[in-house]
mmCIF file of C-alpha atoms in Angstrom:
data_model
loop_
_atom_site.group_PDB
_atom_site.id
_atom_site.type_symbol
_atom_site.label_atom_id
_atom_site.label_comp_id
_atom_site.label_asym_id
_atom_site.label_seq_id
_atom_site.Cartn_x
_atom_site.Cartn_y
_atom_site.Cartn_z
ATOM 1 C CA MET A 1416 -46.282 80.991 60.263
ATOM 2 C CA ILE A 1417 -49.379 81.466 58.077
ATOM 3 C CA LEU A 1418 -48.933 77.780 56.431
ATOM 4 C CA PRO A 1419 -49.049 75.948 59.655
ATOM 5 C CA THR A 1420 -51.728 77.933 61.300
ATOM 6 C CA PHE A 1421 -53.597 77.412 57.764
ATOM 7 C CA VAL A 1422 -52.952 73.903 58.058
ATOM 8 C CA LEU A 1423 -54.138 73.335 61.564
ATOM 9 C CA ASN A 1424 -57.383 75.275 61.168
ATOM 10 C CA SER A 1425 -58.164 73.339 58.051
ATOM 11 C CA SER A 1426 -57.499 69.841 59.789
ATOM 12 C CA LEU A 1427 -59.521 70.934 62.698
ATOM 13 C CA GLN A 1428 -62.578 71.938 60.171
ATOM 14 C CA ARG A 1429 -62.693 68.642 58.929
ATOM 15 C CA LEU A 1430 -62.326 66.915 62.035
ATOM 16 C CA ARG A 1431 -65.652 68.969 63.356
ATOM 17 C CA ASN A 1432 -67.254 67.888 60.075
ATOM 18 C CA ARG A 1433 -66.587 64.317 60.753
ATOM 19 C CA TRP A 1434 -68.059 64.907 64.516
ATOM 20 C CA LEU A 1435 -71.058 66.493 63.208
ATOM 21 C CA VAL A 1436 -71.728 63.123 61.148
ATOM 22 C CA VAL A 1437 -71.134 61.055 64.159
ATOM 23 C CA ALA A 1438 -73.310 63.318 66.358
ATOM 24 C CA SER A 1439 -76.067 63.257 63.449
ATOM 25 C CA LEU A 1440 -75.833 59.409 63.396
ATOM 26 C CA SER A 1441 -75.996 58.953 67.169
ATOM 27 C CA VAL A 1442 -79.320 61.227 67.276
ATOM 28 C CA VAL A 1443 -80.774 58.897 64.703
ATOM 29 C CA GLY A 1444 -79.833 55.828 66.656
ATOM 30 C CA LEU A 1445 -81.368 57.227 69.782
ATOM 31 C CA TRP A 1446 -84.510 58.479 67.702
ATOM 32 C CA LEU A 1447 -84.837 54.779 66.463
ATOM 33 C CA GLY A 1448 -84.250 53.346 69.795
ATOM 34 C CA TYR A 1449 -87.310 55.782 71.259
ATOM 35 C CA ARG A 1450 -89.428 54.628 68.440
ATOM 36 C CA PHE A 1451 -88.569 51.045 69.104
ATOM 37 C CA LEU A 1452 -89.675 51.292 72.761
ATOM 38 C CA GLN A 1453 -92.751 53.571 71.912
ATOM 39 C CA ASP A 1454 -94.218 51.231 69.097
ATOM 40 C CA GLY A 1455 -93.224 47.960 70.487
ATOM 41 C CA TRP A 1456 -93.688 48.316 74.107
ATOM 42 C CA GLY A 1457 -95.566 51.374 74.836
ATOM 43 C CA ASP A 1458 -98.829 49.729 76.123
ATOM 44 C CA VAL A 1459 -97.187 47.757 78.693
ATOM 45 C CA TRP A 1460 -93.970 50.054 79.256
ATOM 46 C CA PRO A 1461 -94.909 53.687 78.440
ATOM 47 C CA TYR A 1462 -91.816 55.071 79.436
ATOM 48 C CA ALA A 1463 -89.916 55.627 75.989
ATOM 49 C CA GLY A 1464 -89.763 59.462 76.328
ATOM 50 C CA HIS A 1465 -88.288 59.166 79.682
ATOM 51 C CA TRP A 1466 -85.794 56.930 78.518
ATOM 52 C CA LEU A 1467 -84.772 58.951 75.516
ATOM 53 C CA VAL A 1468 -84.286 62.187 77.858
ATOM 54 C CA SER A 1469 -81.935 59.878 80.007
ATOM 55 C CA ALA A 1470 -80.062 58.303 77.230
ATOM 56 C CA GLY A 1471 -79.721 61.552 75.269
ATOM 57 C CA ALA A 1472 -78.490 63.519 78.437
ATOM 58 C CA VAL A 1473 -75.582 60.932 78.360
ATOM 59 C CA SER A 1474 -74.799 61.022 74.875
ATOM 60 C CA VAL A 1475 -74.622 64.846 74.619
ATOM 61 C CA TYR A 1476 -72.380 64.782 77.562
ATOM 62 C CA LEU A 1477 -69.882 62.478 75.439
ATOM 63 C CA LEU A 1478 -70.283 64.322 72.242
ATOM 64 C CA TRP A 1479 -69.558 67.546 74.164
ATOM 65 C CA LYS A 1480 -66.416 65.892 75.492
ATOM 66 C CA VAL A 1481 -65.380 64.699 72.264
ATOM 67 C CA TRP A 1482 -65.793 68.032 70.810
ATOM 68 C CA GLN A 1483 -63.553 69.530 73.660
ATOM 69 C CA TRP A 1484 -60.808 67.015 73.013
ATOM 70 C CA LEU A 1485 -60.781 67.346 69.044
ATOM 71 C CA PRO A 1486 -57.576 69.259 69.022
ATOM 72 C CA GLU A 1487 -56.326 66.199 70.865
ATOM 73 C CA ASN A 1488 -56.813 63.936 68.073
ATOM 74 C CA ARG A 1489 -52.862 63.351 67.172
ATOM 75 C CA ARG A 1490 -50.461 60.645 67.795
ATOM 76 C CA SER A 1491 -48.316 60.846 70.934
ATOM 77 C CA CYS A 1492 -45.386 61.320 68.835
ATOM 78 C CA ASP A 1493 -47.036 64.076 66.535
ATOM 79 C CA THR A 1494 -47.545 67.173 68.583
ATOM 80 C CA GLU A 1495 -48.059 69.439 65.754
ATOM 81 C CA PHE A 1496 -51.520 68.903 64.090
ATOM 82 C CA PRO A 1497 -54.411 66.860 64.878
ATOM 83 C CA LEU A 1498 -55.514 64.243 62.348
ATOM 84 C CA SER A 1499 -58.263 65.065 60.192
ATOM 85 C CA THR A 1500 -60.426 61.874 60.594
ATOM 86 C CA LEU A 1501 -61.425 60.326 64.086
ATOM 87 C CA GLY A 1502 -60.155 56.678 63.104
ATOM 88 C CA ILE A 1503 -62.130 53.391 63.324
ATOM 89 C CA GLY A 1504 -60.936 52.812 66.581
ATOM 90 C CA THR A 1505 -62.265 56.272 68.171
ATOM 91 C CA VAL A 1506 -65.555 55.965 66.362
ATOM 92 C CA LEU A 1507 -66.065 52.241 67.665
ATOM 93 C CA THR A 1508 -65.769 53.749 71.201
ATOM 94 C CA LEU A 1509 -68.052 56.531 70.479
ATOM 95 C CA VAL A 1510 -70.454 53.779 69.428
ATOM 96 C CA ARG A 1511 -69.924 52.117 72.658
ATOM 97 C CA GLY A 1512 -70.393 55.399 74.465
ATOM 98 C CA VAL A 1513 -74.314 55.667 72.550
ATOM 99 C CA ALA A 1514 -74.700 52.020 73.605
ATOM 100 C CA ILE A 1515 -74.081 52.766 77.249
ATOM 101 C CA ALA A 1516 -76.093 55.930 77.184
ATOM 102 C CA SER A 1517 -79.023 53.848 75.918
ATOM 103 C CA VAL A 1518 -78.313 51.435 79.073
ATOM 104 C CA ALA A 1519 -78.639 54.588 81.242
ATOM 105 C CA GLY A 1520 -81.814 55.512 79.672
ATOM 106 C CA PHE A 1521 -83.037 52.626 81.983
ATOM 107 C CA ILE A 1522 -81.934 54.094 85.239
ATOM 108 C CA PHE A 1523 -84.678 55.305 87.602
ATOM 109 C CA LEU A 1524 -87.540 53.906 85.323
ATOM 110 C CA PRO A 1525 -89.817 51.246 86.443
ATOM 111 C CA TYR A 1526 -88.701 47.442 85.719
ATOM 112 C CA PRO A 1527 -88.880 46.788 82.349
ATOM 113 C CA VAL A 1528 -91.508 44.203 81.377
ATOM 114 C CA GLY A 1529 -91.072 40.808 79.741
ATOM 115 C CA ASN A 1530 -88.130 40.265 77.071
ATOM 116 C CA LEU A 1531 -87.656 43.946 77.281
ATOM 117 C CA LEU A 1532 -85.449 43.352 80.312
ATOM 118 C CA TRP A 1533 -83.050 41.896 77.805
ATOM 119 C CA ILE A 1534 -82.232 45.194 76.025
ATOM 120 C CA PRO A 1535 -80.049 46.898 78.544
ATOM 121 C CA ALA A 1536 -78.120 43.536 78.936
ATOM 122 C CA ILE A 1537 -77.659 43.068 75.096
ATOM 123 C CA LEU A 1538 -76.279 46.767 74.904
ATOM 124 C CA TYR A 1539 -74.160 46.487 77.641
ATOM 125 C CA THR A 1540 -72.660 43.231 76.130
ATOM 126 C CA MET A 1541 -72.258 44.980 72.979
ATOM 127 C CA ALA A 1542 -70.347 47.669 74.653
ATOM 128 C CA ALA A 1543 -68.150 45.369 76.484
ATOM 129 C CA ILE A 1544 -67.302 43.470 73.134
ATOM 130 C CA GLY A 1545 -66.616 47.121 71.621
ATOM 131 C CA ASP A 1546 -64.047 47.701 74.718
ATOM 132 C CA ALA A 1547 -62.103 44.565 73.477
ATOM 133 C CA LEU A 1548 -62.023 45.647 69.670
ATOM 134 C CA ASP A 1549 -61.542 49.700 69.723
ATOM 135 C CA GLY A 1550 -58.181 49.763 70.991
ATOM 136 C CA LEU A 1551 -57.152 46.776 68.683
ATOM 137 C CA LEU A 1552 -58.307 48.455 65.703
ATOM 138 C CA ALA A 1553 -56.759 51.862 66.607
ATOM 139 C CA ARG A 1554 -53.501 50.022 66.957
ATOM 140 C CA ARG A 1555 -53.953 48.006 63.841
ATOM 141 C CA THR A 1556 -54.871 51.072 61.713
ATOM 142 C CA LYS A 1557 -52.163 52.914 63.404
ATOM 143 C CA HIS A 1558 -54.791 55.615 64.557
ATOM 144 C CA VAL A 1559 -53.652 55.683 68.306
ATOM 145 C CA THR A 1560 -54.565 59.084 69.557
ATOM 146 C CA THR A 1561 -54.764 61.105 72.904
ATOM 147 C CA LEU A 1562 -58.225 61.754 72.073
ATOM 148 C CA GLY A 1563 -59.155 58.083 71.791
ATOM 149 C CA ILE A 1564 -57.344 57.101 74.965
ATOM 150 C CA ARG A 1565 -58.994 59.813 76.943
ATOM 151 C CA LEU A 1566 -62.337 59.092 75.321
ATOM 152 C CA ASP A 1567 -61.925 55.295 76.025
ATOM 153 C CA LEU A 1568 -61.012 55.962 79.514
ATOM 154 C CA GLU A 1569 -64.235 58.128 79.937
ATOM 155 C CA VAL A 1570 -66.534 55.247 78.311
ATOM 156 C CA ASP A 1571 -64.957 52.790 80.254
ATOM 157 C CA ALA A 1572 -65.730 54.857 83.710
ATOM 158 C CA LEU A 1573 -69.498 55.227 82.511
ATOM 159 C CA SER A 1574 -69.806 51.832 81.658
ATOM 160 C CA VAL A 1575 -68.936 50.512 85.217
ATOM 161 C CA LEU A 1576 -70.870 53.447 86.867
ATOM 162 C CA ILE A 1577 -73.930 53.086 84.855
ATOM 163 C CA GLY A 1578 -73.721 49.068 84.722
ATOM 164 C CA SER A 1579 -73.079 48.639 88.708
ATOM 165 C CA LEU A 1580 -75.980 51.285 89.247
ATOM 166 C CA LEU A 1581 -78.308 49.348 87.010
ATOM 167 C CA ALA A 1582 -77.615 46.246 88.633
ATOM 168 C CA VAL A 1583 -77.985 47.513 91.948
ATOM 169 C CA LEU A 1584 -81.401 48.982 91.182
ATOM 170 C CA TYR A 1585 -82.376 45.725 89.640
ATOM 171 C CA GLU A 1586 -81.395 44.007 92.900
ATOM 172 C CA ARG A 1587 -78.722 42.055 90.831
ATOM 173 C CA LEU A 1588 -75.879 43.027 92.921
ATOM 174 C CA HIS A 1589 -75.558 44.569 96.177
ATOM 175 C CA ILE A 1590 -75.488 47.972 96.975
ATOM 176 C CA TRP A 1591 -71.627 47.808 97.849
ATOM 177 C CA TYR A 1592 -71.159 47.538 94.143
ATOM 178 C CA LEU A 1593 -71.608 51.050 93.719
ATOM 179 C CA ALA A 1594 -68.471 51.736 95.519
ATOM 180 C CA ILE A 1595 -66.810 50.298 92.136
ATOM 181 C CA GLY A 1596 -68.954 52.433 89.957
ATOM 182 C CA PHE A 1597 -67.958 55.776 91.733
ATOM 183 C CA ALA A 1598 -64.494 54.954 92.386
ATOM 184 C CA ARG A 1599 -63.054 56.551 89.250
ATOM 185 C CA TYR A 1600 -64.967 59.833 89.812
ATOM 186 C CA ILE A 1601 -63.932 59.905 93.590
ATOM 187 C CA PHE A 1602 -60.476 59.590 92.557
ATOM 188 C CA VAL A 1603 -60.626 62.558 89.913
ATOM 189 C CA LEU A 1604 -62.226 64.608 92.755
ATOM 190 C CA GLY A 1605 -59.480 63.941 95.117
ATOM 191 C CA LEU A 1606 -57.052 64.735 92.475
ATOM 192 C CA TRP A 1607 -58.852 68.010 91.791
ATOM 193 C CA TRP A 1608 -58.763 68.381 95.405
ATOM 194 C CA ARG A 1609 -54.880 68.114 96.116
ATOM 195 C CA THR A 1610 -54.309 70.109 93.178
ATOM 196 C CA ARG A 1611 -56.610 72.920 94.459
ATOM 197 C CA CYS A 1612 -54.520 72.691 97.810
ATOM 198 C CA GLY A 1613 -51.254 72.943 96.131
ATOM 199 C CA ARG A 1614 -50.444 69.293 96.944
ATOM 200 C CA PRO A 1615 -48.247 66.995 94.712
ATOM 201 C CA VAL A 1616 -49.982 64.607 92.356
ATOM 202 C CA ASN A 1617 -48.252 61.771 90.956
ATOM 203 C CA ASN A 1618 -48.941 59.206 87.842
ATOM 204 C CA LEU A 1619 -50.366 55.988 88.899
ATOM 205 C CA PRO A 1620 -47.844 53.316 88.739
ATOM 206 C CA SER A 1621 -48.062 50.922 85.497
ATOM 207 C CA SER A 1622 -50.460 47.974 86.291
ATOM 208 C CA GLN A 1623 -52.323 45.445 84.004
#
């Protein structure tokens, strides 16, 4: 049993080191975004600091979830040891998450001015394109993991929530669209409540 335990710890440590690299790059990316807003738009839209706090909070949440899920970085057919690399698909999903966190930075702030209004739209579009590619890359590189699937679901849910919330605040969508944004979280709350009450919880039927 000593060798398997050593292998498990070694694999997790390498994975954590890679997580630290990804987290550091995320911090750099957010800092560059802050500098871009401050230096390029600070005179007419002086809210770069507020943007950084909101975007940073969402990014920290996602990175914290990934840290928790690192032991699940294994293929569904491999239940013994986690893979020692995140894989390009999972990394792309994380990049999507940081892009969505950057969009979240604009929530509850005054309406962006001029061409700055295009920034959240561009970031959201990039995240949507990444959504079409991360699963494909994971399958092509044979790196489909439980971690990647859970992270993809989390980022998808945040994308719908943040996108619908921002669109409603910008008066581009009617307020009832928020029901779509909050649907997954209400569903998860319902599952938690049923479990707490000792009621049965079944898997959703397969659907495209």
